[in-house]
CSV table of C-alpha atoms in Angstrom, one decimal:
chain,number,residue,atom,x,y,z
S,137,UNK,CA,-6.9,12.3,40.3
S,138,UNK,CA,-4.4,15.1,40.1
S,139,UNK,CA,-2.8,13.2,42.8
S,140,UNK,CA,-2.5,9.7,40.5
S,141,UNK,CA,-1.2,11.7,37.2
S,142,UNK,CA,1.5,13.6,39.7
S,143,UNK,CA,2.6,10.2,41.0
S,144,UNK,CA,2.9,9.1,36.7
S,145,UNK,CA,4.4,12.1,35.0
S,146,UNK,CA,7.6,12.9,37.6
S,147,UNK,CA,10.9,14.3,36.4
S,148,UNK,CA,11.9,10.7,38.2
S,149,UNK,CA,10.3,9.0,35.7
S,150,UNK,CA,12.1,10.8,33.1
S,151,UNK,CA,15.4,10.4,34.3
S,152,UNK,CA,15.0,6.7,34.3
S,153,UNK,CA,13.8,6.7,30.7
S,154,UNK,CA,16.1,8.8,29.2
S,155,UNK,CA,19.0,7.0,30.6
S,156,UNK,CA,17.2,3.4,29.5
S,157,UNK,CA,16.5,4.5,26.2
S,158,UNK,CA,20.0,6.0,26.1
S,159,UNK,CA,21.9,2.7,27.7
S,160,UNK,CA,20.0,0.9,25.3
S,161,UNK,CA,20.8,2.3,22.1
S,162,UNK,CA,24.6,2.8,23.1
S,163,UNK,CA,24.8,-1.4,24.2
S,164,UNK,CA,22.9,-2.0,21.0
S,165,UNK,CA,25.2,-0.6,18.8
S,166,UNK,CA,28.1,-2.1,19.6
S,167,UNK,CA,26.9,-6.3,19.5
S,168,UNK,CA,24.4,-4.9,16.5
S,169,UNK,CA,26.3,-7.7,14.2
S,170,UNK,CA,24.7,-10.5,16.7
S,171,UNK,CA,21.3,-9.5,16.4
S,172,UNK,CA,21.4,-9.7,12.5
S,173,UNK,CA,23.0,-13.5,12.4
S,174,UNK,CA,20.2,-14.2,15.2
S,175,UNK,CA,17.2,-12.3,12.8
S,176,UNK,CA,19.0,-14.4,9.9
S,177,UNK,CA,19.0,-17.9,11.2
S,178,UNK,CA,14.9,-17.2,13.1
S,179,UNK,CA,13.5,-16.2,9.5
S,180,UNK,CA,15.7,-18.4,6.9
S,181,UNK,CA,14.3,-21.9,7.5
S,182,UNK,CA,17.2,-23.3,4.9
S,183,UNK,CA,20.3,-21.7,6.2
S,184,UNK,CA,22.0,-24.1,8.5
S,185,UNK,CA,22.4,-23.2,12.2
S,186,UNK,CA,25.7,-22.4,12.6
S,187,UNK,CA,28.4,-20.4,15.0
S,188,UNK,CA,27.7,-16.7,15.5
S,189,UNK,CA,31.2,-16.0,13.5
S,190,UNK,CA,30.0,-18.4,10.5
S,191,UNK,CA,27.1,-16.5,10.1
S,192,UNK,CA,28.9,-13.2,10.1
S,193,UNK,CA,31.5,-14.5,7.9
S,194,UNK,CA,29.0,-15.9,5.6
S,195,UNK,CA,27.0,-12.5,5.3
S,196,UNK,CA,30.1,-10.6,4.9
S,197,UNK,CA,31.6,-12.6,1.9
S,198,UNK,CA,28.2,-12.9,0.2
S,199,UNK,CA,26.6,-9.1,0.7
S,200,UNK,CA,29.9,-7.1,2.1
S,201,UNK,CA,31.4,-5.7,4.8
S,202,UNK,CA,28.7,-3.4,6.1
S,203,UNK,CA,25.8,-6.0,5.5
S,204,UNK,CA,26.0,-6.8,9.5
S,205,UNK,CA,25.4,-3.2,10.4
S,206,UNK,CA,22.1,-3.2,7.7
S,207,UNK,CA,18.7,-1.4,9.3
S,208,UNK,CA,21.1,0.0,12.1
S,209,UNK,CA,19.0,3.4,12.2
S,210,UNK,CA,15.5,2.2,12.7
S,211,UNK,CA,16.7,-0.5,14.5
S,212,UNK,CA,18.1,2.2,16.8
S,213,UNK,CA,15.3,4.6,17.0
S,214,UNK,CA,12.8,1.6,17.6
S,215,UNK,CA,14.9,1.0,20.6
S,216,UNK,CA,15.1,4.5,21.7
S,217,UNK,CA,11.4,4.7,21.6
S,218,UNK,CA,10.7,1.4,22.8
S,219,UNK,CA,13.1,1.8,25.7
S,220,UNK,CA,12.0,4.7,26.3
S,221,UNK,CA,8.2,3.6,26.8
S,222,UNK,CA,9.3,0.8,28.7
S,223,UNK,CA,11.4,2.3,31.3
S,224,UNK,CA,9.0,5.1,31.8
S,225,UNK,CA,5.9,2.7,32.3
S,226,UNK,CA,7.5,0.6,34.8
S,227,UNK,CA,8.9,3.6,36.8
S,228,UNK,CA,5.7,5.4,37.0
S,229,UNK,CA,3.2,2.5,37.5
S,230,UNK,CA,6.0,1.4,40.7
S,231,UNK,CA,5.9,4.9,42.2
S,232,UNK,CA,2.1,5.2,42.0
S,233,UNK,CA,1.5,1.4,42.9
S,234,UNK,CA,4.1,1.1,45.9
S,235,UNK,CA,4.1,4.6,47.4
S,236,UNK,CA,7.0,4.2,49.7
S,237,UNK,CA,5.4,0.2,50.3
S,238,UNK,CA,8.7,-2.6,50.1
S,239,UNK,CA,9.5,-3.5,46.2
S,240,UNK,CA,9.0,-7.4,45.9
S,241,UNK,CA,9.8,-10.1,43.1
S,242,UNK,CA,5.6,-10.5,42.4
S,243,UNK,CA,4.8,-6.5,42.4
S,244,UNK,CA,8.1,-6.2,40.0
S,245,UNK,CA,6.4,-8.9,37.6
S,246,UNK,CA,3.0,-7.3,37.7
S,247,UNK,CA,4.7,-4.1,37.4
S,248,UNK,CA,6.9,-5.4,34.4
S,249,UNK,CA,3.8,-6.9,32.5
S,250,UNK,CA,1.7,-3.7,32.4
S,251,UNK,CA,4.7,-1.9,31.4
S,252,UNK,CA,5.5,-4.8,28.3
S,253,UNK,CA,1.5,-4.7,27.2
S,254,UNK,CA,1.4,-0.2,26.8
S,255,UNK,CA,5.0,-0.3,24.9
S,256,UNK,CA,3.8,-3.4,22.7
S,257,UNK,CA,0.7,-1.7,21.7
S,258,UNK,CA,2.9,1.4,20.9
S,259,UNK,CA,5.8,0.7,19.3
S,260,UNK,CA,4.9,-2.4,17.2
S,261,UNK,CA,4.7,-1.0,14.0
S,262,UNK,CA,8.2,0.5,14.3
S,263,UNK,CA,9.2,-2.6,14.9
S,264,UNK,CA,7.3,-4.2,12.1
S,265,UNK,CA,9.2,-1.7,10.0
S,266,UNK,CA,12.8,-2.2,11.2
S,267,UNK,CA,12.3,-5.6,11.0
S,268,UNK,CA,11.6,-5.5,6.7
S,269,UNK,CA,14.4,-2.9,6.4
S,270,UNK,CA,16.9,-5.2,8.2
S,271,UNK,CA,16.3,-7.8,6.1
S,272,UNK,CA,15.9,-5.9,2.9
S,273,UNK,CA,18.5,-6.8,0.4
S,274,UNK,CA,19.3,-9.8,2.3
S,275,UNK,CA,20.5,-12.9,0.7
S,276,UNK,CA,18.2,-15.7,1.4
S,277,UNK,CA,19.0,-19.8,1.1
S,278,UNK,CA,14.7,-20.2,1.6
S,279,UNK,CA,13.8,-19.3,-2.6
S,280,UNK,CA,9.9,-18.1,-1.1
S,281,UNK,CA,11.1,-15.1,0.6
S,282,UNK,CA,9.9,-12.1,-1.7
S,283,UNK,CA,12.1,-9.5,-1.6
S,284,UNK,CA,11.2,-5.8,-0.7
S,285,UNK,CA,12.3,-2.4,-2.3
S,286,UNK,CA,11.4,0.3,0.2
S,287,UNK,CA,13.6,3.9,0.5
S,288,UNK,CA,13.5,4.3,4.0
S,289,UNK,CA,11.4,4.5,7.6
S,290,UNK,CA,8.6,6.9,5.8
S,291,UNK,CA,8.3,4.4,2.5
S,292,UNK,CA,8.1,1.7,4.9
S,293,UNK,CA,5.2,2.4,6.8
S,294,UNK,CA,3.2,4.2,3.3
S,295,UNK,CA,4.2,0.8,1.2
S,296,UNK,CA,3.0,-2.0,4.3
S,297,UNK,CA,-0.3,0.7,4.7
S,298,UNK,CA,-1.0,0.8,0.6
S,299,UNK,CA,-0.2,-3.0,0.4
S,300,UNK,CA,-1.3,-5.0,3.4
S,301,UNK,CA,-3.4,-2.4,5.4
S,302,UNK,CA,-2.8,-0.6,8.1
S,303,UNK,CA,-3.1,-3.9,10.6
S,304,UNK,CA,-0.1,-5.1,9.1
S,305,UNK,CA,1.7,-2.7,11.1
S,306,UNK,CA,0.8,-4.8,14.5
S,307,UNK,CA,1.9,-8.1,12.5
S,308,UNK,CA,3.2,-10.2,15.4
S,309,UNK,CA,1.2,-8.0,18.2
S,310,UNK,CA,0.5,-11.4,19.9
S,311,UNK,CA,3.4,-13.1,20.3
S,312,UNK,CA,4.8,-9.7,21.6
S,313,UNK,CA,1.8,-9.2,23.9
S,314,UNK,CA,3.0,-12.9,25.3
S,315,UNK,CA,6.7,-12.1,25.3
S,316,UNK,CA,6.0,-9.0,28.1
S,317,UNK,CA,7.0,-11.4,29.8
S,318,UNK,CA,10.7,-11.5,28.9
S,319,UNK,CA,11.6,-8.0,29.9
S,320,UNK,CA,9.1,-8.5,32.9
S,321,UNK,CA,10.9,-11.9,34.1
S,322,UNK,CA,13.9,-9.6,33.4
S,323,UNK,CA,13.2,-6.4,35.4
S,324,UNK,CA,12.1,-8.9,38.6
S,325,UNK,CA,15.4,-11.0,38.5
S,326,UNK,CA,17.2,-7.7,38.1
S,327,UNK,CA,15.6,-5.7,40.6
S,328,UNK,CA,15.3,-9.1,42.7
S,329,UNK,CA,19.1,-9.8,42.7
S,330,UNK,CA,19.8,-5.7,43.3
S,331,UNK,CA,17.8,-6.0,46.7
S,332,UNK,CA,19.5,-9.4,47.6
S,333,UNK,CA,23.6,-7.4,46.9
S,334,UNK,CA,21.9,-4.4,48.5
S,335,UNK,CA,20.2,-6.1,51.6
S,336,UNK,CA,21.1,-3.9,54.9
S,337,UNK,CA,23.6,-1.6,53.4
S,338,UNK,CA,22.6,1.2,51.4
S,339,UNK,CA,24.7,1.5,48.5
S,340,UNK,CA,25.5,2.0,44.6
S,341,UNK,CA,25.9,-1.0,42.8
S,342,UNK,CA,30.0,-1.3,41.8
S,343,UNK,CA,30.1,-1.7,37.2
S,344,UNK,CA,30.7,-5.3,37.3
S,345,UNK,CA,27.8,-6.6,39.8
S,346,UNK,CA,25.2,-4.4,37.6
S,347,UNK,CA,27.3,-6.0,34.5
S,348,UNK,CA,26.6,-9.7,36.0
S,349,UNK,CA,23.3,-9.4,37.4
S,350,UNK,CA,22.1,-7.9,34.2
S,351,UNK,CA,23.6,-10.9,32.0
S,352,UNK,CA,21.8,-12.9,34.3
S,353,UNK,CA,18.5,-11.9,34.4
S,354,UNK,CA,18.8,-11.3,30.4
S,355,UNK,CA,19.9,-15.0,29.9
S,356,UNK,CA,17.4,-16.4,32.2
S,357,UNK,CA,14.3,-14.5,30.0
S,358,UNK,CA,15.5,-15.0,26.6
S,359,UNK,CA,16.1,-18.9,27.2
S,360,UNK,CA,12.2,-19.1,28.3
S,361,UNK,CA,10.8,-16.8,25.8
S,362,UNK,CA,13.0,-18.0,22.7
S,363,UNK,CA,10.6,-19.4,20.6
S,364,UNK,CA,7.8,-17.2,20.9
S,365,UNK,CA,10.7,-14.3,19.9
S,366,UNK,CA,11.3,-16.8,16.5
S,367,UNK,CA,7.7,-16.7,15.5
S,368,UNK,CA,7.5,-13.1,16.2
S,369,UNK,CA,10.3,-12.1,13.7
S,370,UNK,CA,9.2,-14.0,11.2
S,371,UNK,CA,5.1,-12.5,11.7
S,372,UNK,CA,7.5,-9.4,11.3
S,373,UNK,CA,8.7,-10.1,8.2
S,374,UNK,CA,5.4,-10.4,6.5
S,375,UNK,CA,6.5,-13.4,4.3
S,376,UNK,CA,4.2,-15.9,6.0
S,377,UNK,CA,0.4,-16.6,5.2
S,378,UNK,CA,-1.9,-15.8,7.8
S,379,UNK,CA,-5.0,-17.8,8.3
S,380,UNK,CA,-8.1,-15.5,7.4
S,381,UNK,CA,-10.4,-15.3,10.4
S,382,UNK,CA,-13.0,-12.9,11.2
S,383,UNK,CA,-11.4,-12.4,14.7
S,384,UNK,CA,-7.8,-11.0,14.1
S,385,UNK,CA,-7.0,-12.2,17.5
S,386,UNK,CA,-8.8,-15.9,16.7
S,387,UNK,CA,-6.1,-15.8,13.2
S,388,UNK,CA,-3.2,-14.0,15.6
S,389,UNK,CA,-3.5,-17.2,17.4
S,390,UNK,CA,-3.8,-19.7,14.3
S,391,UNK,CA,-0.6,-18.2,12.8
S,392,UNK,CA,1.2,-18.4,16.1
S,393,UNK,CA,0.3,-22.4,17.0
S,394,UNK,CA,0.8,-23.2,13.1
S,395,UNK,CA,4.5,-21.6,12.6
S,396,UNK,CA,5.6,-23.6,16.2
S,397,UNK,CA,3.9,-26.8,15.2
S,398,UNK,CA,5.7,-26.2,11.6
S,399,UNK,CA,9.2,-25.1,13.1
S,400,UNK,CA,8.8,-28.8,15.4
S,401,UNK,CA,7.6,-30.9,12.3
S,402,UNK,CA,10.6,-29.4,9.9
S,403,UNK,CA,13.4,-29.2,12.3
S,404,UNK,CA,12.4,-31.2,15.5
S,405,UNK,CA,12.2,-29.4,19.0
S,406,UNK,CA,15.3,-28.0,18.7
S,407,UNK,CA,14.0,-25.9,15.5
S,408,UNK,CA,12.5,-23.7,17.9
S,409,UNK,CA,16.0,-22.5,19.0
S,410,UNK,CA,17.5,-22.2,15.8
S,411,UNK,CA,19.9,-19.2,16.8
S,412,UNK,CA,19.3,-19.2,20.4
S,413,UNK,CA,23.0,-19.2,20.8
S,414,UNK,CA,23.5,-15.6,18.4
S,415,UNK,CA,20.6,-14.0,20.1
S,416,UNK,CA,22.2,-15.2,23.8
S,417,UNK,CA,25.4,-14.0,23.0
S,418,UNK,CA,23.5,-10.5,21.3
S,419,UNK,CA,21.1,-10.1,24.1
S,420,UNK,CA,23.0,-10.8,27.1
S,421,UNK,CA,25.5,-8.7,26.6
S,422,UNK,CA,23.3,-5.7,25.4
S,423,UNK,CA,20.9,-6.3,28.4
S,424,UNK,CA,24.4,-6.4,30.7
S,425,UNK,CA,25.7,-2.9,29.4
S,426,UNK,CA,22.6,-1.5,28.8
S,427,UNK,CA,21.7,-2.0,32.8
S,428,UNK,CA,25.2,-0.5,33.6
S,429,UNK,CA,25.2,2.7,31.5
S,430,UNK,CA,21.8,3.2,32.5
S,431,UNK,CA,22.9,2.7,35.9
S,432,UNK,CA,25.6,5.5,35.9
S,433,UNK,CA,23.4,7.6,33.5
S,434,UNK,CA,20.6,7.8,36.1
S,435,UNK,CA,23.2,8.1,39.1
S,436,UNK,CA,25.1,10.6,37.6
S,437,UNK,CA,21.8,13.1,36.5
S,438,UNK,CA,20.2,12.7,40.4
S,439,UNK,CA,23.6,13.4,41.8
S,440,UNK,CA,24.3,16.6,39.2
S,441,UNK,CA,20.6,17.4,39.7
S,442,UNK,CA,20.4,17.2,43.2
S,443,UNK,CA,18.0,15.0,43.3
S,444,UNK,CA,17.4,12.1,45.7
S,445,UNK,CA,16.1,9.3,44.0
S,446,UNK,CA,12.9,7.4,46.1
S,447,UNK,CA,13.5,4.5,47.7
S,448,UNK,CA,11.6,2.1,45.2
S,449,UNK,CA,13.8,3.2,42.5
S,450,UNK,CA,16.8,2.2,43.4
């Protein structure tokens, strides 16, 4: 037993989830206006789909200059703690699982999954939190979008308790529970396509291979998990009327068939991408320097360290 929690709480581990959650928040700030034209066009069923800029353009004119960079902080320590989580998990559960065994594409999915379900079940409510600051004081085209008043992070979490319960905080736990998969599919085409550049030479990664293979492997996820992402934001958001079930998972499941079958009926299959080209644009290139600053952040604190990272990590 001592053995197992040795193999899960390493100064390894830590490394790799500092610099995640650190890569992370860094690549987030800077395309941070992406992600709010994406969160605009997935939970505004009336405003046209239109180019990234547009949308930027049109939020800028109609609510200023900062509007793009609204719910930036617990946007940003979601992130941090979500990263965090995530990178931690998956670090941990490959060092106990492999134990010096060859890293392939299935272990890294399995591995990936586990680590998506125990940061979901964590770190849901701050998401369900950022999400209503974000889009607090937006200016919405749909006319039954209720607007919220909250003061900050604190408020936020007291006013959805008082108000909706204290299960409102996992509003959208399903869909996210389902969408492991995306950073899972992620983490295996990443680690996948390392091994492949890496194959019989030993070596660090040069900036603009861990740049590529990092775009790639975000692309590929966030094109097969789109809609699912969609009906998360807008469970999020709070603004749509849940099915009442006995089971919460039975009504977690109503909600989620309902809002796809209603996206299609409104807006035809293509509805269900509605800003698939904001949050490509966004996510890519978040996921791509994210990777290489986490890259060069872990690199750098082994080498200073002294530290030789394990095989499996690399």
């Amino acid at each position: 037993m001592s053995e197992k929690l040795a193999e899960v709480f390493t100064y390894e581990s830590l490394v790799h989830a500092v610099a995640g959650a650190m890569g992370s928040v860094t690549a987030m700030t800077v395309f941070f206006p992406l992600d709010t034209a994406r969160l605009r066009l997935q939970v505004d069923e009336k405003r046209k789909a239109k180019s990234t800029p547009a949308i930027l353009a049109e939020i800028i004119r109609e609510e200023g200059l900062l509007a793009p960079y609204r719910g930036w902080f617990p946007v940003i320590c979601s992130l941090c703690c979500s990263n965090f989580v995530y990178f931690y998990c998956f670090h941990s559960l490959k060092a106990a699982w492999l134990k010096g065994q060859a890293a392939t594409p299935s272990r890294d999915l399995l591995i990936g999954i586990a680590a998506g379900v125990i940061n979901v079940l964590v770190t849901t409510p701050l998401w369900v939190v950022n999400t209503r600051l974000k889009l607090q004081g937006a200016k919405f085209r749909n006319t039954d979008v209720h607007p919220t008043h909250y003061k900050g992070i604190i408020d936020a979490f007291a006013g959805i308790v008082r108000e909706e319960g204290v299960w409102a905080l996992w509003n959208g736990t399903l869909p996210s529970l389902l969408l492991v998969l995306n950073p899972a599919i992620q983490f295996m085409i990443y680690e996948g396509l390392k091994r492949q550049l890496r194959r019989g030479v030993h070596r660090e990664l040069t900036a603009l291979e861990v740049f590529l293979i990092g775009a790639v492997a975000k692309a590929v996820a966030t094109t097969l998990t789109y809609p699912l992402q969609t009906v998360q934001s807008i469970l999020r958001f709070g603004q749509h009327r849940q099915p009442t079930e006995r089971s919460r998972l039975l009504s977690s499941l109503r909600s989620v068939v309902h809002l796809l079958r209603n996206r299609v009926r409104k807006q035809g299959m293509l509805g269900l991408f509605k800003g698939l080209e904001a949050k490509l644009l966004q996510t890519v290139l978040t996921a791509a320097l994210m990777f290489l600053l986490y890259e060069k952040i872990a690199s750098s604190t082994f080498r200073v360290m002294g530290v030789k990272r394990t095989r499996h990590s690399r």
